[in-house]
Tab-separated table of C-alpha atoms in Angstrom:
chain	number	residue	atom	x	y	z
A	1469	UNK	CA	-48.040	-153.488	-65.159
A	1470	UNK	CA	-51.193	-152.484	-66.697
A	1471	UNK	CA	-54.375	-154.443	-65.732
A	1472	UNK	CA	-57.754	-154.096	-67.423
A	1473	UNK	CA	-61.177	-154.450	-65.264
A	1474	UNK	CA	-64.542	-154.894	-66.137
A	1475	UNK	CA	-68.198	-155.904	-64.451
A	1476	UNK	CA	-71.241	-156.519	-65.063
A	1477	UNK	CA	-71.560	-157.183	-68.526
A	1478	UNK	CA	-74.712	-158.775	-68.600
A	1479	UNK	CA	-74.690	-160.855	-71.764
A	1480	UNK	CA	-78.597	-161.440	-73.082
A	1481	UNK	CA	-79.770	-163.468	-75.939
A	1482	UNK	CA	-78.498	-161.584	-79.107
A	1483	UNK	CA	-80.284	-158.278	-80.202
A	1484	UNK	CA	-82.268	-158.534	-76.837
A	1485	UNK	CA	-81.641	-155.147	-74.438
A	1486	UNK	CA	-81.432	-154.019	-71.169
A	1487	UNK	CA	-82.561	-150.561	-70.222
A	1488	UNK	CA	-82.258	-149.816	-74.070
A	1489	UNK	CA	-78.899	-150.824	-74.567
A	1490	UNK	CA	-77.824	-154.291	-76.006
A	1491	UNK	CA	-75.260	-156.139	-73.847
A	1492	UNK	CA	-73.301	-158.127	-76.583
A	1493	UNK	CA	-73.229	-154.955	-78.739
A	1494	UNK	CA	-71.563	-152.871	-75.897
A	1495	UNK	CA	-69.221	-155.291	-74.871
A	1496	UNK	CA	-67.849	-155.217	-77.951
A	1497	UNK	CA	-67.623	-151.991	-78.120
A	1498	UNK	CA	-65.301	-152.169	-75.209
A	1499	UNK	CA	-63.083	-154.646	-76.272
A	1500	UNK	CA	-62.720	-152.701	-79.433
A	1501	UNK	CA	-61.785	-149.794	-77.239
A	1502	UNK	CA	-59.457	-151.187	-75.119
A	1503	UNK	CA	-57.370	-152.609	-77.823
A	1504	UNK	CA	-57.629	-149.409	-79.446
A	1505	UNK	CA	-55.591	-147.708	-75.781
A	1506	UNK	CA	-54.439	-150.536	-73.949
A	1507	UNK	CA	-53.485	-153.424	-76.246
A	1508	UNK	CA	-50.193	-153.475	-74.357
A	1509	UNK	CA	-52.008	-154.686	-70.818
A	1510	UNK	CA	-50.907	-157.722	-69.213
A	1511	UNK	CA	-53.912	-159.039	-67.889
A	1512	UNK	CA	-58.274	-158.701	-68.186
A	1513	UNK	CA	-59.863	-159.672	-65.480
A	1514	UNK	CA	-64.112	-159.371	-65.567
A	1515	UNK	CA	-65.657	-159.194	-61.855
A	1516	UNK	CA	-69.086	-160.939	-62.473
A	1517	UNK	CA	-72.214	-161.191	-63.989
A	1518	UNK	CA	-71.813	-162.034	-67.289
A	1519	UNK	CA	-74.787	-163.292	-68.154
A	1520	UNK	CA	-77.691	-161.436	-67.336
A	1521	UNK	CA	-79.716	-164.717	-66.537
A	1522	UNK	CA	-77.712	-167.630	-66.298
A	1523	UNK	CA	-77.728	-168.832	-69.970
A	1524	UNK	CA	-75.490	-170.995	-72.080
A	1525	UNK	CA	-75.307	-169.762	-74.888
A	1526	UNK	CA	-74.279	-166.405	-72.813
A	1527	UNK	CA	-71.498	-168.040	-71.914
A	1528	UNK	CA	-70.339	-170.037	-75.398
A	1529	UNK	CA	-70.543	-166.701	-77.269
A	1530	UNK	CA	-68.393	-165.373	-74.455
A	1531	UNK	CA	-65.897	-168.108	-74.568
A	1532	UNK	CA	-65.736	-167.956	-78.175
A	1533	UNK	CA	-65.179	-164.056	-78.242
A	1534	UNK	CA	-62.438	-164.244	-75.546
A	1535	UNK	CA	-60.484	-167.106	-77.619
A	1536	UNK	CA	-60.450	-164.064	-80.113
A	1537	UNK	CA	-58.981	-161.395	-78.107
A	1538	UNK	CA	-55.061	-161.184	-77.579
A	1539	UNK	CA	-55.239	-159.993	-73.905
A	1540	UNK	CA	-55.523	-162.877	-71.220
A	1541	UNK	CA	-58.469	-162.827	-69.472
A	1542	UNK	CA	-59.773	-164.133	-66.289
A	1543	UNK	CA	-63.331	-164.545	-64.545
A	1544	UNK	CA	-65.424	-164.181	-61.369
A	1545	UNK	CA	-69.660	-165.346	-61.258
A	1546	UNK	CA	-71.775	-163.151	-59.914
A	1547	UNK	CA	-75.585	-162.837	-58.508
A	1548	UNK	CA	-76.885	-162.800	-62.227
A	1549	UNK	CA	-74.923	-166.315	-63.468
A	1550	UNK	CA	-75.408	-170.279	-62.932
A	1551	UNK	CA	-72.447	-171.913	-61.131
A	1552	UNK	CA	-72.600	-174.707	-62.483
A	1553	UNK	CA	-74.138	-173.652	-66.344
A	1554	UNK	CA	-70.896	-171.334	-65.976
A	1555	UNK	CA	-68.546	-174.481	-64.984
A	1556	UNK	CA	-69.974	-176.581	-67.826
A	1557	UNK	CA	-68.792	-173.839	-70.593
A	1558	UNK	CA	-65.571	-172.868	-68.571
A	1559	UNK	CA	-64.661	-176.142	-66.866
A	1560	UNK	CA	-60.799	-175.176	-66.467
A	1561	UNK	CA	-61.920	-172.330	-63.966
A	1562	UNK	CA	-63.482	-174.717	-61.441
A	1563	UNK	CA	-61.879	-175.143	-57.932
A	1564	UNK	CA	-61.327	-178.596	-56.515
A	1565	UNK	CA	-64.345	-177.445	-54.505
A	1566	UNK	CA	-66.780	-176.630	-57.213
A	1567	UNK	CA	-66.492	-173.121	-56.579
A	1568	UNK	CA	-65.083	-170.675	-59.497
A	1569	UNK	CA	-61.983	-169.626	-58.184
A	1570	UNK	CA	-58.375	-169.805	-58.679
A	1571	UNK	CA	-55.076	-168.270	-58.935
A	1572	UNK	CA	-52.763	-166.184	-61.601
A	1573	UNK	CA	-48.994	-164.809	-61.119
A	1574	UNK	CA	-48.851	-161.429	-63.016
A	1575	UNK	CA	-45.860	-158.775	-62.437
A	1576	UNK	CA	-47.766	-157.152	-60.360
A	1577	UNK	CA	-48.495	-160.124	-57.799
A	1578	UNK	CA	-50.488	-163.401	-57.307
A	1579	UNK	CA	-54.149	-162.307	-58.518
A	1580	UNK	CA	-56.752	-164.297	-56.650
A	1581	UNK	CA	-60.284	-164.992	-58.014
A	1582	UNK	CA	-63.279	-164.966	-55.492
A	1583	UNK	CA	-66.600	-166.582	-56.157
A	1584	UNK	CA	-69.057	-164.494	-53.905
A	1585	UNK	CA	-71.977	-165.857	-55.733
A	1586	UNK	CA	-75.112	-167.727	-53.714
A	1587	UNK	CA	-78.024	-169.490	-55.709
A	1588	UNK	CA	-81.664	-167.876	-55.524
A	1589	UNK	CA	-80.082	-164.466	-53.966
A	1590	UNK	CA	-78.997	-161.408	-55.006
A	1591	UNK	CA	-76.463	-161.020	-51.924
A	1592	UNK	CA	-73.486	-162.645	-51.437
A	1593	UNK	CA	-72.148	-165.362	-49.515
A	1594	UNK	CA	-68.627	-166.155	-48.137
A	1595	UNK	CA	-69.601	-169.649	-46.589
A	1596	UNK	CA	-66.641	-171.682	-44.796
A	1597	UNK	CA	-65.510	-173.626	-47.179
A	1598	UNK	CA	-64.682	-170.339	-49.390
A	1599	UNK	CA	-63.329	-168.822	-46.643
A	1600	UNK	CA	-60.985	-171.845	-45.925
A	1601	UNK	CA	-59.902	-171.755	-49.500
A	1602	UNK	CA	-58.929	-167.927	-49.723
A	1603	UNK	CA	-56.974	-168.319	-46.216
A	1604	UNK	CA	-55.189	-171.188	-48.022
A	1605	UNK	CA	-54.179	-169.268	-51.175
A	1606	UNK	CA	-52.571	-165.988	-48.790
A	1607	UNK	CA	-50.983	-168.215	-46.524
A	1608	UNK	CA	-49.320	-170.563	-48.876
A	1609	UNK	CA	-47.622	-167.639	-50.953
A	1610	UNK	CA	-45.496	-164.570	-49.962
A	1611	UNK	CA	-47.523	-162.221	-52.370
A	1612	UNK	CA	-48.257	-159.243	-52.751
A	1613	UNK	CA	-51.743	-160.377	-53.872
A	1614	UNK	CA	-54.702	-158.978	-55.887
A	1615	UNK	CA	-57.702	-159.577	-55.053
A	1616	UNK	CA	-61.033	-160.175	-57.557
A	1617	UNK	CA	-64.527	-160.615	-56.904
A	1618	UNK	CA	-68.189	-159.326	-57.267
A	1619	UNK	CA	-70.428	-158.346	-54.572
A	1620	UNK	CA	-69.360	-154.967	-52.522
A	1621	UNK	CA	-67.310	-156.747	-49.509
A	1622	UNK	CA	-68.103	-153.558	-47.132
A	1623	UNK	CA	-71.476	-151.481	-47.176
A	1624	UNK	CA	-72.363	-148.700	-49.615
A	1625	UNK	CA	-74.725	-146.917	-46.967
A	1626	UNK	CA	-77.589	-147.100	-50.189
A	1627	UNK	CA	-79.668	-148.853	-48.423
A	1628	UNK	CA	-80.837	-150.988	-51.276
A	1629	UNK	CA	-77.733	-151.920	-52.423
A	1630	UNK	CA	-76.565	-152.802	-48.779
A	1631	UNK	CA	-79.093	-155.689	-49.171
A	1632	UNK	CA	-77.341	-157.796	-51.624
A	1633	UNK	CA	-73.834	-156.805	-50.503
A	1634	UNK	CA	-71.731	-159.527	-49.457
A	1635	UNK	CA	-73.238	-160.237	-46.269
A	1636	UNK	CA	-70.030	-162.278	-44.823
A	1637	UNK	CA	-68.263	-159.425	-45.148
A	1638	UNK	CA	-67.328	-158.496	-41.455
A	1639	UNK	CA	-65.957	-162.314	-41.717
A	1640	UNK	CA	-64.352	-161.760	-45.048
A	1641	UNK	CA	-62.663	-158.041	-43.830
A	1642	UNK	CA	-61.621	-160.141	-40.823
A	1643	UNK	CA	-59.199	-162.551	-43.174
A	1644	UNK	CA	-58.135	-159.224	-45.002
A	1645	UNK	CA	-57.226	-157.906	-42.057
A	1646	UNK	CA	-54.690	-161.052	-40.943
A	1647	UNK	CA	-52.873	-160.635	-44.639
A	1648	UNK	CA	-53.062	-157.075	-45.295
A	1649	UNK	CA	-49.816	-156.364	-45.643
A	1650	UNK	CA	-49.223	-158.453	-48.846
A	1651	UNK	CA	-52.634	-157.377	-50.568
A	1652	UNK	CA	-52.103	-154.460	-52.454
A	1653	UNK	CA	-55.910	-153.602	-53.892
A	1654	UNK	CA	-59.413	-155.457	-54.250
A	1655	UNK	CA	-61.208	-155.453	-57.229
A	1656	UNK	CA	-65.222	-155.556	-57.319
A	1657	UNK	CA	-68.292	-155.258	-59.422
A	1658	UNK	CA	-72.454	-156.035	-58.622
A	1659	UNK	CA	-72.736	-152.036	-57.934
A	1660	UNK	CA	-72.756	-150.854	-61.171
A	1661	UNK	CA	-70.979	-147.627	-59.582
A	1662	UNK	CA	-67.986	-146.040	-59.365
A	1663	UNK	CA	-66.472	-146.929	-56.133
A	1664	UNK	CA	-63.518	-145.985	-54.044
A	1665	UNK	CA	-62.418	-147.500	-50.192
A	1666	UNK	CA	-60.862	-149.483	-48.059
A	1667	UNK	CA	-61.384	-153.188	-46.492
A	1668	UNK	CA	-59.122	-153.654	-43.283
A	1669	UNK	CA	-56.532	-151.250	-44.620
A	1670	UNK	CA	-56.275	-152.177	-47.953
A	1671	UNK	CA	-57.612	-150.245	-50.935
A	1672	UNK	CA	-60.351	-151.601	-52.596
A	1673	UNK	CA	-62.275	-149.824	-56.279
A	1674	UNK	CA	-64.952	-150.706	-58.004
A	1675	UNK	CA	-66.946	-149.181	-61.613
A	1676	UNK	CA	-69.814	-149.655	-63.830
A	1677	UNK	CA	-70.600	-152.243	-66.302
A	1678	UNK	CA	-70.352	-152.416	-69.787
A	1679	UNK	CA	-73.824	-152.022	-70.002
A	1680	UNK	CA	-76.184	-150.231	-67.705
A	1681	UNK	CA	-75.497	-148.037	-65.058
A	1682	UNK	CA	-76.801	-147.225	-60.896
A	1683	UNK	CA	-77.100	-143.929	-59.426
A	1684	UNK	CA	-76.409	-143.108	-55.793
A	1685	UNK	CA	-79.683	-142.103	-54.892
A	1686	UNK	CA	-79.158	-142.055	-51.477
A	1687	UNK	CA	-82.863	-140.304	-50.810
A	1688	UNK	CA	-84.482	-144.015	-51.843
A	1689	UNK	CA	-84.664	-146.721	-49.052
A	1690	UNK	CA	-86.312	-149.573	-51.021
A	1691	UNK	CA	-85.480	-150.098	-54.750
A	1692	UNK	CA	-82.634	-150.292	-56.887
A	1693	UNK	CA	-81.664	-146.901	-58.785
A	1694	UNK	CA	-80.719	-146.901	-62.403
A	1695	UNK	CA	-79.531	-144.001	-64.645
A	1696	UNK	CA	-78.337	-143.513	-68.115
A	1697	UNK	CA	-74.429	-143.049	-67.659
A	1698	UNK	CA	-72.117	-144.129	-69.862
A	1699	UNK	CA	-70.766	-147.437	-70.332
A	1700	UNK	CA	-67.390	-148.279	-68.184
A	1701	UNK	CA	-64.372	-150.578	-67.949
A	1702	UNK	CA	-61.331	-150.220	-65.319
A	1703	UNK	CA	-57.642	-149.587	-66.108
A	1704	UNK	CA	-55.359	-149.728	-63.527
A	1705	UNK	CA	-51.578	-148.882	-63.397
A	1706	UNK	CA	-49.241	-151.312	-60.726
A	1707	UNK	CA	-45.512	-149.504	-59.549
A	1708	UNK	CA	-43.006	-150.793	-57.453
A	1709	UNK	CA	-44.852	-148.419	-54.586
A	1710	UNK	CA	-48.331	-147.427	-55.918
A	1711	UNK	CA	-51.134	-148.036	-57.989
A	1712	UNK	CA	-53.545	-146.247	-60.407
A	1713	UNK	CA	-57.372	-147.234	-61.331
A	1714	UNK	CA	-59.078	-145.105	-64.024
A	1715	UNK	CA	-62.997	-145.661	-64.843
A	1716	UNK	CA	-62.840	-145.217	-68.692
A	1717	UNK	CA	-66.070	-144.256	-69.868
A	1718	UNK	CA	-66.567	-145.294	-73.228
A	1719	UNK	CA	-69.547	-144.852	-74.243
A	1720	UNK	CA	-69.574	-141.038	-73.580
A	1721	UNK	CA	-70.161	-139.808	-77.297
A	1722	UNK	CA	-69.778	-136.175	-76.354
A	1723	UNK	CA	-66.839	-133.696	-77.627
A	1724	UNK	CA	-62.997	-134.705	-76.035
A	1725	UNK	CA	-61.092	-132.007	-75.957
A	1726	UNK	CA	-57.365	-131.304	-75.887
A	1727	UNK	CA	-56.498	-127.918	-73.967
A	1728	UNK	CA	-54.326	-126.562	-71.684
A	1729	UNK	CA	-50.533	-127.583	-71.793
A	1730	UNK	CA	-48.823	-128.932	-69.000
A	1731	UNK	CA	-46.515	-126.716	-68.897
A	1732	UNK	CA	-46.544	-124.064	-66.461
A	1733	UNK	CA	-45.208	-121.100	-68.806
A	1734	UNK	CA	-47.875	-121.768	-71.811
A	1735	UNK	CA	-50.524	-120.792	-69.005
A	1736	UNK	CA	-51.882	-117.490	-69.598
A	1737	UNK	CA	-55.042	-115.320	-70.857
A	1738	UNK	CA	-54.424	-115.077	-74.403
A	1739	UNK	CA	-53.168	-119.200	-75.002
A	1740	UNK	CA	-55.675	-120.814	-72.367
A	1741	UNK	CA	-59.187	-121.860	-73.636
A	1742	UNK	CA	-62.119	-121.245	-71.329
């Protein structure tokens, strides 16, 4: 199975930008790419904040652009959206509970959608009720499950960042733990980095956006870092026994070069470019 992830796409009124670069414009651009290399994925799955402040019409020129695209997509809220704005646009994604969450059976397992979003915060929350729900979903099915949400469920060690982490995460690692054997990654955003670890045992990757991108400046203890890196979207590869996440960065506009053949005999002074 091949599963396509993005984050942070941070959809602003049309034309407007962040750090220079315009949201809806760059989005596109991604969805143009992926259907250019991965029209054959089973699944889309975007981990948060896709509005940059909460807006409607964010989310009805989303809705609308999805409708368009021929790969099934799913979503998770994030710090940056409006529950309930969100939930008036995309009404099917609500939880009995008002929460955005839910379920979908791909080939690759039962994929599980975590809201980790708290009004007026940056950080996220896991309250009781969510963490009733999510118990509910791994203990009512066999699995193997995937697992999507936004906010960093175990800490970055940037000590910014670490503020507006999911701060019920020792909680939240503690129901990982119980069902780790039938979850086979975790998917996040909110970091805008590339990411790579492990929550209880079980494998866990985030990216950047689609838009702008952090910097682990580890050196700065009270503000967010931001860099000009390309633009980003996941791609990850499911097998009987393993699994594969790329970070595709597509908006890297330099030279791609094709050079140096796999095979072992080709390999030598006069056929190798250096």
């Amino acid at each position: 199975m091949k599963l396509i992830h993005l984050s942070d796409i941070h959809l602003t009124t049309a034309g407007a930008s962040i750090g220079g670069r315009d949201p809806r414009a760059n989005f596109q651009r991604a969805l143009r790419h992926i259907l250019n290399d991965h029209a054959d994925a089973e699944l889309m799955v975007i981990t948060g904040d896709l509005s940059d402040w909460g807006d409607r019409d964010d989310y009805l020129w989303l809705k609308a652009r999805l409708a368009e695209f021929p790969i099934k997509t799913r979503m998770c809220i994030g710090n940056h959206d409006r529950r309930a704005t969100f939930l008036d646009v995309c009404p099917e994604l609500a939880a009995p509970d008002g929460f955005v969450q839910g379920v979908y059976d791909s080939s690759a397992g039962r994929c599980v959608f975590l809201d980790t979003a708290q009004p007026d915060t940056h950080a996220g929350r896991y309250c009781a009720t969510r963490q009733s729900w999510l118990e509910a979903r791994l203990t009512e099915h066999a699995g193997p499950f995937l697992l999507f949400m936004h906010h960093n469920p175990m800490p970055t060690h940037l000590a910014p960042m670490d503020q507006i982490r999911l701060l019920d995460d020792a909680v939240f690692r503690q129901i990982v733990h119980r069902h780790r054997d039938r979850i086979r990654h975790i998917f996040f955003g909110h970091c805008h980095l590339p990411l790579a670890g492990s929550i209880a045992g079980v494998a866990a990757t985030s990216l950047r956006g689609t838009n702008h991108a952090s910097y682990p400046l580890f050196s700065e203890t009270a503000m967010l870092s931001a860099s000009d890196l390309p633009e980003a979207y996941g791609v990850a590869f499911f097998g009987a026994d393993y699994v594969t996440v790329h970070m595709v960065e597509f908006g890297y506009t330099g030279a791609i070069r094709t050079e140096g053949s796999p095979d072992y005999a080709a390999w030598n002074r006069e056929s190798m470019l250096r």
